[in-house]
Short mmCIF file of C-alpha atoms in Angstrom, two decimals:
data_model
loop_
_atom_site.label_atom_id
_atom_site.label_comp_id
_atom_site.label_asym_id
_atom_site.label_seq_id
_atom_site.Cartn_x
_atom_site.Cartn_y
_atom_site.Cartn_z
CA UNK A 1 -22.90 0.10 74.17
CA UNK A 2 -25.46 1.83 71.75
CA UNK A 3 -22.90 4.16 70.72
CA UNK A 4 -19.89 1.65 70.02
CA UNK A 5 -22.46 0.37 68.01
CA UNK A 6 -23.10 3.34 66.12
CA UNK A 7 -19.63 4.08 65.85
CA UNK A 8 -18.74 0.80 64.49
CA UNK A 9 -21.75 1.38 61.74
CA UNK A 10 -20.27 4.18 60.62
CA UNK A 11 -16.93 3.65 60.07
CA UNK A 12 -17.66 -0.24 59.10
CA UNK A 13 -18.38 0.84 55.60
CA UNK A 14 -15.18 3.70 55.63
CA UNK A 15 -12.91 0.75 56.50
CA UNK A 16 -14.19 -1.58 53.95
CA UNK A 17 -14.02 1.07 51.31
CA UNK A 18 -10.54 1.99 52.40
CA UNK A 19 -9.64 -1.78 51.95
CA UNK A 20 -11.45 -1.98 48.59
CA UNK A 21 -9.21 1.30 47.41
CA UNK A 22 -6.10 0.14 49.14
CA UNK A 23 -6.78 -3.69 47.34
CA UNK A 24 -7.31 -1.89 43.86
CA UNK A 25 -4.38 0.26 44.48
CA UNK A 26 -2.52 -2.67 44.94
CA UNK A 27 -3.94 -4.97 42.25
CA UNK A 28 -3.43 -2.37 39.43
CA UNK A 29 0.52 -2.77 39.13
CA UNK A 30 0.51 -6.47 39.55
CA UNK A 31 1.97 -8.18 37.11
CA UNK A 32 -0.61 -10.62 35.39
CA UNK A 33 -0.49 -14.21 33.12
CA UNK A 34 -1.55 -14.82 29.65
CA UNK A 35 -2.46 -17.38 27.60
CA UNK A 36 0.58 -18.43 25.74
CA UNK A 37 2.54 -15.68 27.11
CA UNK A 38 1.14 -13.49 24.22
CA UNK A 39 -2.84 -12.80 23.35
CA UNK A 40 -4.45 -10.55 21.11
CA UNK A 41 -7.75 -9.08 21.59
CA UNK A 42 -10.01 -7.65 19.57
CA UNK A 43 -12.29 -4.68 21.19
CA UNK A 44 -15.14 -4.05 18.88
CA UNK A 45 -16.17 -0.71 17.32
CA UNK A 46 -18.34 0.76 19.88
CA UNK A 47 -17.72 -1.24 23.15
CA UNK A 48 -18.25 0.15 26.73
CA UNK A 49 -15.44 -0.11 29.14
CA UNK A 50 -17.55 -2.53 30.57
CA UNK A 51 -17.20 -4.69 27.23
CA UNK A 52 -13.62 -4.11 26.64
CA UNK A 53 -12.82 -5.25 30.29
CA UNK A 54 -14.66 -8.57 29.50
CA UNK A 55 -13.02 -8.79 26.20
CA UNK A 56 -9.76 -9.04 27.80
CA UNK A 57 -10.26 -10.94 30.36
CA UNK A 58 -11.97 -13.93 27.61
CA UNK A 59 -9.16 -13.36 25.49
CA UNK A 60 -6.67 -14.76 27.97
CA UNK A 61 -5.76 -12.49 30.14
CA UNK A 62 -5.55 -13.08 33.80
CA UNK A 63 -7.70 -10.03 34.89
CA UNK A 64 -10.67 -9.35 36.94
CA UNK A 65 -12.91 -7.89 34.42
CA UNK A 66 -14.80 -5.61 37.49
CA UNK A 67 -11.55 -4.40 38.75
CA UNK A 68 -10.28 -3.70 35.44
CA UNK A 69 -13.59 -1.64 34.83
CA UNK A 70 -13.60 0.49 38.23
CA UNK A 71 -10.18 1.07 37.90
CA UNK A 72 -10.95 2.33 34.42
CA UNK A 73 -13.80 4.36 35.69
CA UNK A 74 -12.81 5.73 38.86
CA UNK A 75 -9.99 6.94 37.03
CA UNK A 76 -11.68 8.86 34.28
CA UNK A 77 -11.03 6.79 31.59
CA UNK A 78 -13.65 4.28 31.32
CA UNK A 79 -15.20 6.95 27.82
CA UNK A 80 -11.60 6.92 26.35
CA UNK A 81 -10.84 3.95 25.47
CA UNK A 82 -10.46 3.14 21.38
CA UNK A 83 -11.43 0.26 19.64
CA UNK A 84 -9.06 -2.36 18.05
CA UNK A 85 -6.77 -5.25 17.97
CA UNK A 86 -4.68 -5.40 20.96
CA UNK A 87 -1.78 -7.05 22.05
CA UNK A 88 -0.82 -8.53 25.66
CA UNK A 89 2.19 -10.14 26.55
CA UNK A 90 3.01 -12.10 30.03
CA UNK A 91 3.35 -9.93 32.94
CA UNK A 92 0.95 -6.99 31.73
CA UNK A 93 -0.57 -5.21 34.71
CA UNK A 94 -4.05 -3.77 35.10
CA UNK A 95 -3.10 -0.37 34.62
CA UNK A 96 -1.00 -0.49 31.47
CA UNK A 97 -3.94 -2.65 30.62
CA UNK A 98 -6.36 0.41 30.57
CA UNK A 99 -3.83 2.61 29.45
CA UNK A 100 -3.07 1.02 26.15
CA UNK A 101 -6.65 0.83 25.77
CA UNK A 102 -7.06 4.87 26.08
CA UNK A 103 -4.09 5.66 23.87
CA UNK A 104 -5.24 2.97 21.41
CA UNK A 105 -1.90 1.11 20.88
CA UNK A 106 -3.48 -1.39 18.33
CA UNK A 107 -1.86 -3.84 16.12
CA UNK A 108 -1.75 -2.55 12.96
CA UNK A 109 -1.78 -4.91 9.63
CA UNK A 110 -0.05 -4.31 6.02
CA UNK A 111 -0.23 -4.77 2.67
CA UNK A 112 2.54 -3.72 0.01
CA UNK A 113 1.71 -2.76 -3.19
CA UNK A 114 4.19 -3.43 -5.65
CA UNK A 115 5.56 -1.37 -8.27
CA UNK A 116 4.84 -2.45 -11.34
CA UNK A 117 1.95 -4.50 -10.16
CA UNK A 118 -1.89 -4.22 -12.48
CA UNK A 119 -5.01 -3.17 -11.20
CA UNK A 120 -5.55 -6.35 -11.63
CA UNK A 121 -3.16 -8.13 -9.26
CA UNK A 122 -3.58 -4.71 -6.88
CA UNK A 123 -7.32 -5.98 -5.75
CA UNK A 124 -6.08 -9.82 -5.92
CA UNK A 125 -4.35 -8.89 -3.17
CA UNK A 126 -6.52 -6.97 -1.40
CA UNK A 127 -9.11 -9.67 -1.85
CA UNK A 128 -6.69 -12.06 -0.39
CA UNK A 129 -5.92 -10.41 2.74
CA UNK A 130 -7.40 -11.87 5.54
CA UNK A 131 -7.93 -8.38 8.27
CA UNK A 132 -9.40 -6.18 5.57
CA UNK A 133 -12.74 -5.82 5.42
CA UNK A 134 -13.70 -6.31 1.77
CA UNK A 135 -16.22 -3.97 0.46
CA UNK A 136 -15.11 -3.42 -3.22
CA UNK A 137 -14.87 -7.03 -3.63
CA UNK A 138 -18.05 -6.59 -5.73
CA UNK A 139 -18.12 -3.48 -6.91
CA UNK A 140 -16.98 -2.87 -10.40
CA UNK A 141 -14.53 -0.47 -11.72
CA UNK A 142 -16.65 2.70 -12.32
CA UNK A 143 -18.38 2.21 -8.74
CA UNK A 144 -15.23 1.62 -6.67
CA UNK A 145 -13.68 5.07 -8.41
CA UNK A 146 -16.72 6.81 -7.56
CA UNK A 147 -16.15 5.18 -3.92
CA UNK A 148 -12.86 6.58 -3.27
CA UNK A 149 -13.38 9.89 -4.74
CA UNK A 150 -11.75 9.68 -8.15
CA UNK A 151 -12.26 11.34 -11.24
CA UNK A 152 -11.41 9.54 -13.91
CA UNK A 153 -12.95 6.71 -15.73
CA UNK A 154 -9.74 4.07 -15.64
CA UNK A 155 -8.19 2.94 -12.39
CA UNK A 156 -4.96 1.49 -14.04
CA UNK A 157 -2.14 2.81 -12.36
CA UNK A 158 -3.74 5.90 -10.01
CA UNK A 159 -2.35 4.07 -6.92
CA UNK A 160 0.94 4.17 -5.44
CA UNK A 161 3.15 1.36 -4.59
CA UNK A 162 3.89 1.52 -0.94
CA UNK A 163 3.25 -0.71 2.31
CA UNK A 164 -0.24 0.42 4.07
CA UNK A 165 -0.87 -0.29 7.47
CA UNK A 166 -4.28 -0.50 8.95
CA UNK A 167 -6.26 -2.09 11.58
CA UNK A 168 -7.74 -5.48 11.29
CA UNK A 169 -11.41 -4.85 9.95
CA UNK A 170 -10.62 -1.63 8.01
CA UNK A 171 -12.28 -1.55 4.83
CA UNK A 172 -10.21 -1.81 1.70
CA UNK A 173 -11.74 1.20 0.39
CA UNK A 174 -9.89 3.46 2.99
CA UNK A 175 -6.57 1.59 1.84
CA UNK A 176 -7.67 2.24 -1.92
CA UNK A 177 -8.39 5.51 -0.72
CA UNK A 178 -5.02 6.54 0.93
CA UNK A 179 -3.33 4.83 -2.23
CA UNK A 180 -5.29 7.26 -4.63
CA UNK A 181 -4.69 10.17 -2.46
CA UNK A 182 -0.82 9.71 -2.32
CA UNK A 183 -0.22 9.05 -6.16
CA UNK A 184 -2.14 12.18 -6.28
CA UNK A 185 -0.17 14.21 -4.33
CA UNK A 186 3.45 12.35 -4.96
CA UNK A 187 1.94 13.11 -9.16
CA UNK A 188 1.34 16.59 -8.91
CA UNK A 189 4.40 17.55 -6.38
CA UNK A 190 6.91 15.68 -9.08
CA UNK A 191 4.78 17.75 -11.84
CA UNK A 192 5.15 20.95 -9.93
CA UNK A 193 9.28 20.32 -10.70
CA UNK A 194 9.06 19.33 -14.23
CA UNK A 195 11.78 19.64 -16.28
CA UNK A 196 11.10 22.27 -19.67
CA UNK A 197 10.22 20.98 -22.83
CA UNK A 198 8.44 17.44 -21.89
CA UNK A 199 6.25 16.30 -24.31
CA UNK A 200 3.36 15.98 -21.73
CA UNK A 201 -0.39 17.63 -21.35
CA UNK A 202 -0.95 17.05 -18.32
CA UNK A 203 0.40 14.72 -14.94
CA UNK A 204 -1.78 11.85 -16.44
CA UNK A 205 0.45 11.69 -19.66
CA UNK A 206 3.30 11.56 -17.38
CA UNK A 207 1.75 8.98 -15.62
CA UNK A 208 1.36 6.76 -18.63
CA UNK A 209 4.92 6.82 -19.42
CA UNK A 210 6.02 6.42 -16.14
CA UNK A 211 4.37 2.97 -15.83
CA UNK A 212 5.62 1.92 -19.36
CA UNK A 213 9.28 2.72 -17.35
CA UNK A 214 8.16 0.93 -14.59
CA UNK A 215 7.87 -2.26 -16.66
CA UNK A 216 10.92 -1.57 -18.65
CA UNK A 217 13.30 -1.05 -15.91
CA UNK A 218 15.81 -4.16 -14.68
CA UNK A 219 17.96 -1.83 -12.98
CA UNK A 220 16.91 1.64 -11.67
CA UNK A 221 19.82 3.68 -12.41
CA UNK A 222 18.91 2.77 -16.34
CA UNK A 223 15.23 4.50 -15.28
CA UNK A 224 16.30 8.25 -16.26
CA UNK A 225 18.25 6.65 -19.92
CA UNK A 226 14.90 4.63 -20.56
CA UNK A 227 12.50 7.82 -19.83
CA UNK A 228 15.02 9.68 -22.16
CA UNK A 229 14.50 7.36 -24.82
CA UNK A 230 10.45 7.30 -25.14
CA UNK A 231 10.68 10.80 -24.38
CA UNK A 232 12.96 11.22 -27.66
CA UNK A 233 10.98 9.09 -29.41
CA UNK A 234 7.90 11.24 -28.33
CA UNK A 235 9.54 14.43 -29.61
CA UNK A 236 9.83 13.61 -33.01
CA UNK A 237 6.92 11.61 -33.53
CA UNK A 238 8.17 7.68 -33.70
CA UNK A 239 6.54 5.11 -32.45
CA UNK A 240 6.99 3.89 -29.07
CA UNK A 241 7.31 0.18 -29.72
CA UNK A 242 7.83 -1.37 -26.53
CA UNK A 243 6.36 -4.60 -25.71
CA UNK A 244 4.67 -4.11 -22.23
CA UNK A 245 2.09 -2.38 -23.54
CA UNK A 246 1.59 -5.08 -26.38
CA UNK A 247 1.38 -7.24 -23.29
CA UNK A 248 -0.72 -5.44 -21.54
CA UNK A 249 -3.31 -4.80 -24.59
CA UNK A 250 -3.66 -8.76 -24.61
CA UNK A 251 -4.46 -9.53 -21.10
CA UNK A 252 -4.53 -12.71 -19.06
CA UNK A 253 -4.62 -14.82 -22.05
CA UNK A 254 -1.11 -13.56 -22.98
CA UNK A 255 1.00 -16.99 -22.15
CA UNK A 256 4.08 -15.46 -21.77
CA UNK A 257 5.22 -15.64 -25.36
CA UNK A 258 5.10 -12.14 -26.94
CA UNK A 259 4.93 -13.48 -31.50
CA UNK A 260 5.26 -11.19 -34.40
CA UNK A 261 1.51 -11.38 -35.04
CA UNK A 262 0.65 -9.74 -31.29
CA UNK A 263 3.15 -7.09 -32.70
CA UNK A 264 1.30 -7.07 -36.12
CA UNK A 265 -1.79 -7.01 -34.37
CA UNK A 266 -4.00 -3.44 -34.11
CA UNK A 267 -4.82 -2.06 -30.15
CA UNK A 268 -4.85 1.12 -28.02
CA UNK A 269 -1.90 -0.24 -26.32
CA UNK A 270 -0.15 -1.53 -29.31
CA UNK A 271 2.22 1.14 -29.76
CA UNK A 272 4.25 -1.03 -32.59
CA UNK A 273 0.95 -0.12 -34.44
CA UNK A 274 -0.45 3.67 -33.16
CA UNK A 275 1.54 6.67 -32.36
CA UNK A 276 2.21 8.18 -29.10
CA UNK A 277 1.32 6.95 -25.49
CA UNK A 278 -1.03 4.26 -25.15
CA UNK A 279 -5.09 5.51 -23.51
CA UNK A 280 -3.92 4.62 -19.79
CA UNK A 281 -1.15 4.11 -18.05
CA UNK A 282 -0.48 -0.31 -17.85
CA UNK A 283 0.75 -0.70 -14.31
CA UNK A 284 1.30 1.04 -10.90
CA UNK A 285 4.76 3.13 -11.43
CA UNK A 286 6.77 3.60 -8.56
CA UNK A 287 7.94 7.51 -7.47
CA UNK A 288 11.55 6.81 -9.02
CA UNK A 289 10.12 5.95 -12.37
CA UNK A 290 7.69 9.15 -12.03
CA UNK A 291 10.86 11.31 -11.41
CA UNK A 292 12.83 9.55 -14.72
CA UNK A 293 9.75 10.63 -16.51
CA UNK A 294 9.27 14.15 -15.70
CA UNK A 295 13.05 14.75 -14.96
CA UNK A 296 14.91 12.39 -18.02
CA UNK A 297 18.55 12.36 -18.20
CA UNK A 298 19.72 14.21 -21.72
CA UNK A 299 20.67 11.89 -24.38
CA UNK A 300 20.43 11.47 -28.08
CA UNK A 301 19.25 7.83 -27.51
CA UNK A 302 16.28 6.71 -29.86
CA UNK A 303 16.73 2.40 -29.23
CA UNK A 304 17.84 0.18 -25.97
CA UNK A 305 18.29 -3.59 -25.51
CA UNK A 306 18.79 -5.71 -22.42
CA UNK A 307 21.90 -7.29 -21.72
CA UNK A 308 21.16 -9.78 -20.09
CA UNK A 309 21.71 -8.95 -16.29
CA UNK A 310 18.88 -6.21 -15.90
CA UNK A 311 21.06 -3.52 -17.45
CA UNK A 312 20.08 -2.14 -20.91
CA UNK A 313 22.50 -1.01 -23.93
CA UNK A 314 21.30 2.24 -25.02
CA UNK A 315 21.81 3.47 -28.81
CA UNK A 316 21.81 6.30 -30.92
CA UNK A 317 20.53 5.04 -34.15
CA UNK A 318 18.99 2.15 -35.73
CA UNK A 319 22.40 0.44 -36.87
CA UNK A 320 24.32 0.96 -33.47
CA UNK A 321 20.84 -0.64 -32.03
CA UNK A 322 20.86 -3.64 -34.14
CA UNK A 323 24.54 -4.46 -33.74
CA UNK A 324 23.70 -4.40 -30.12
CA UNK A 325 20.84 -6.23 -30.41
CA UNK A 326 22.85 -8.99 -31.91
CA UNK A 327 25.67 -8.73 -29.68
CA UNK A 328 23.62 -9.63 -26.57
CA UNK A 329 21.23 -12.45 -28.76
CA UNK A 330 24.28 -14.08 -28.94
CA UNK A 331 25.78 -13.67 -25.50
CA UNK A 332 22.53 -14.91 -24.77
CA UNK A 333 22.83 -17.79 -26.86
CA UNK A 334 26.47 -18.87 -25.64
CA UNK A 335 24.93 -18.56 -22.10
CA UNK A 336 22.51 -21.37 -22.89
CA UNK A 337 24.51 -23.71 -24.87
#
């Protein structure tokens, strides 16, 4: 009887064990229920296994948060797991659970910047988004350049336009960041294949122009006829004269009227008034309107003129411009009547 007893000690435990691993085996491919059929759940920087399990489990998900852990551990993985947002739809099991967690399959978040858009209305929007984490939201201009590694003194246009994804709580330095580092590199590639002959110094000229085409453009395939033109003008000394930098020398105030007397009056950016390209460029340019730039079609066009629809008329000289000019005023002017 002693011995039976003794027996039965011993393999007591090795039976309840075997249940325990033949009850996780089983539980880890069962399908479980969500809240809503869909939760998300956020597992903070730093959490244990331990944590994350929990986290799950209070964000609606039908789990045992132990099981979920020792399946975790037991497996090897319970070190691996990344932090994130996380996503968790209605018949989720335990393992795919814990493997999502290890390969980090977060929900990412985006932004678009949009060509053509101002520093200005660039950090309105990040501001405004809600799963950024907003650390330049104070800072001013000088200290958020310095923050994302860039030399120069003006941030106007150094970021290209493109939709950023990021997970929720990323700072919106790292997005300024990545934005910086790819008009950097998309810049200098598109230098790299210059045509001969531009009137440029350096990629930063380039840049200038190419965000003065940005805001000029109503229909891209004009882009590489409207970079001829300033490029033209550029050759031979004339003045620019194009409004959006008039615009952009006034600011906010500007009402949306552009009068003679903005045109009359003296700025950096007025280029009715001062030769050449205005100090920095006025807007983000986009990569086509970098290309126009550094690779402009060949005319002989000095003037252009919208027509109404987006597309421009382009013109040789001052006469064939002002015909046009009038042309279109009063297409324009039949239109509304």
């Amino acid at each position: 009887m002693k011995k039976r007893l003794i027996l039965l000690a011993l393999i007591l435990p090795v039976l309840v064990i075997a249940a325990a691993a033949m009850s996780l085996v089983w539980y880890i491919d069962q399908p479980l229920s969500v809240v809503g059929e869909r939760v998300e759940v956020q597992v903070p920087r730093g959490a244990s296994m331990r944590q994350a399990a929990r986290a799950v489990a209070e964000g609606g998900v039908s789990v045992s948060p132990a099981t979920l852990y020792w399946f975790a551990r037991l497996g090897g993985h319970a070190h691996r797991i990344k932090a994130g947002s996380y996503v968790f739809e209605n018949g989720v099991s335990p393992r795919q659970i814990v493997e999502k967690l290890v390969r980090g399959d977060v929900v990412l978040q985006s932004l678009a910047l949009i060509e053509g858009w101002t520093f200005r209305q660039m950090r309105a929007a990040l501001d405004a988004h809600p799963d950024l984490q907003h650390d330049s939201r104070d800072m001013d201009e000088d200290t958020l350049l310095r923050q994302i590694g860039a030399a120069e003194t003006n941030a106007e246009g150094l970021f290209f336009p493109d939709t950023y994804h990021f997970e929720r709580g990323t700072s919106d330095l790292d997005v300024l960041r990545r934005a910086y580092g790819q008009m950097q590199s998309r810049l200098n590639d598109l230098w790299a294949k210059r045509a001969e002959g531009l009137p440029f110094d350096s990629p930063y000229q380039a840049l200038i122009l190419a965000s003065i085409v940005e805001k000029e453009t109503g229909k891209g395939d004009d882009r590489p006829l409207i970079a001829s033109v300033f490029i033209n003008r550029l050759r031979i000394g004339m003045l620019l004269q194009t409004d959006p930098t008039v615009i952009y020398g006034i600011g906010h105030t500007f009402d949306g009227n552009l009068r003679r007397r903005d045109l009359e009056r003296d700025s950096p950016y007025n280029t009715y008034t001062r030769p050449g390209l205005p100090p920095t460029p006025i807007a983000m340019p986009g990569e086509a309107a970098i290309e126009a730039v550094l690779n402009p079609a060949h005319s002989e066009f000095y003037y252009f003129v919208a027509r109404g629809d987006g597309s421009s008329q382009f013109s040789r000289n001052l006469n064939e411009h002002n015909r046009a000019v009038r042309q279109f005023q009063l297409q324009q002017k039949g239109k509304g009547s």
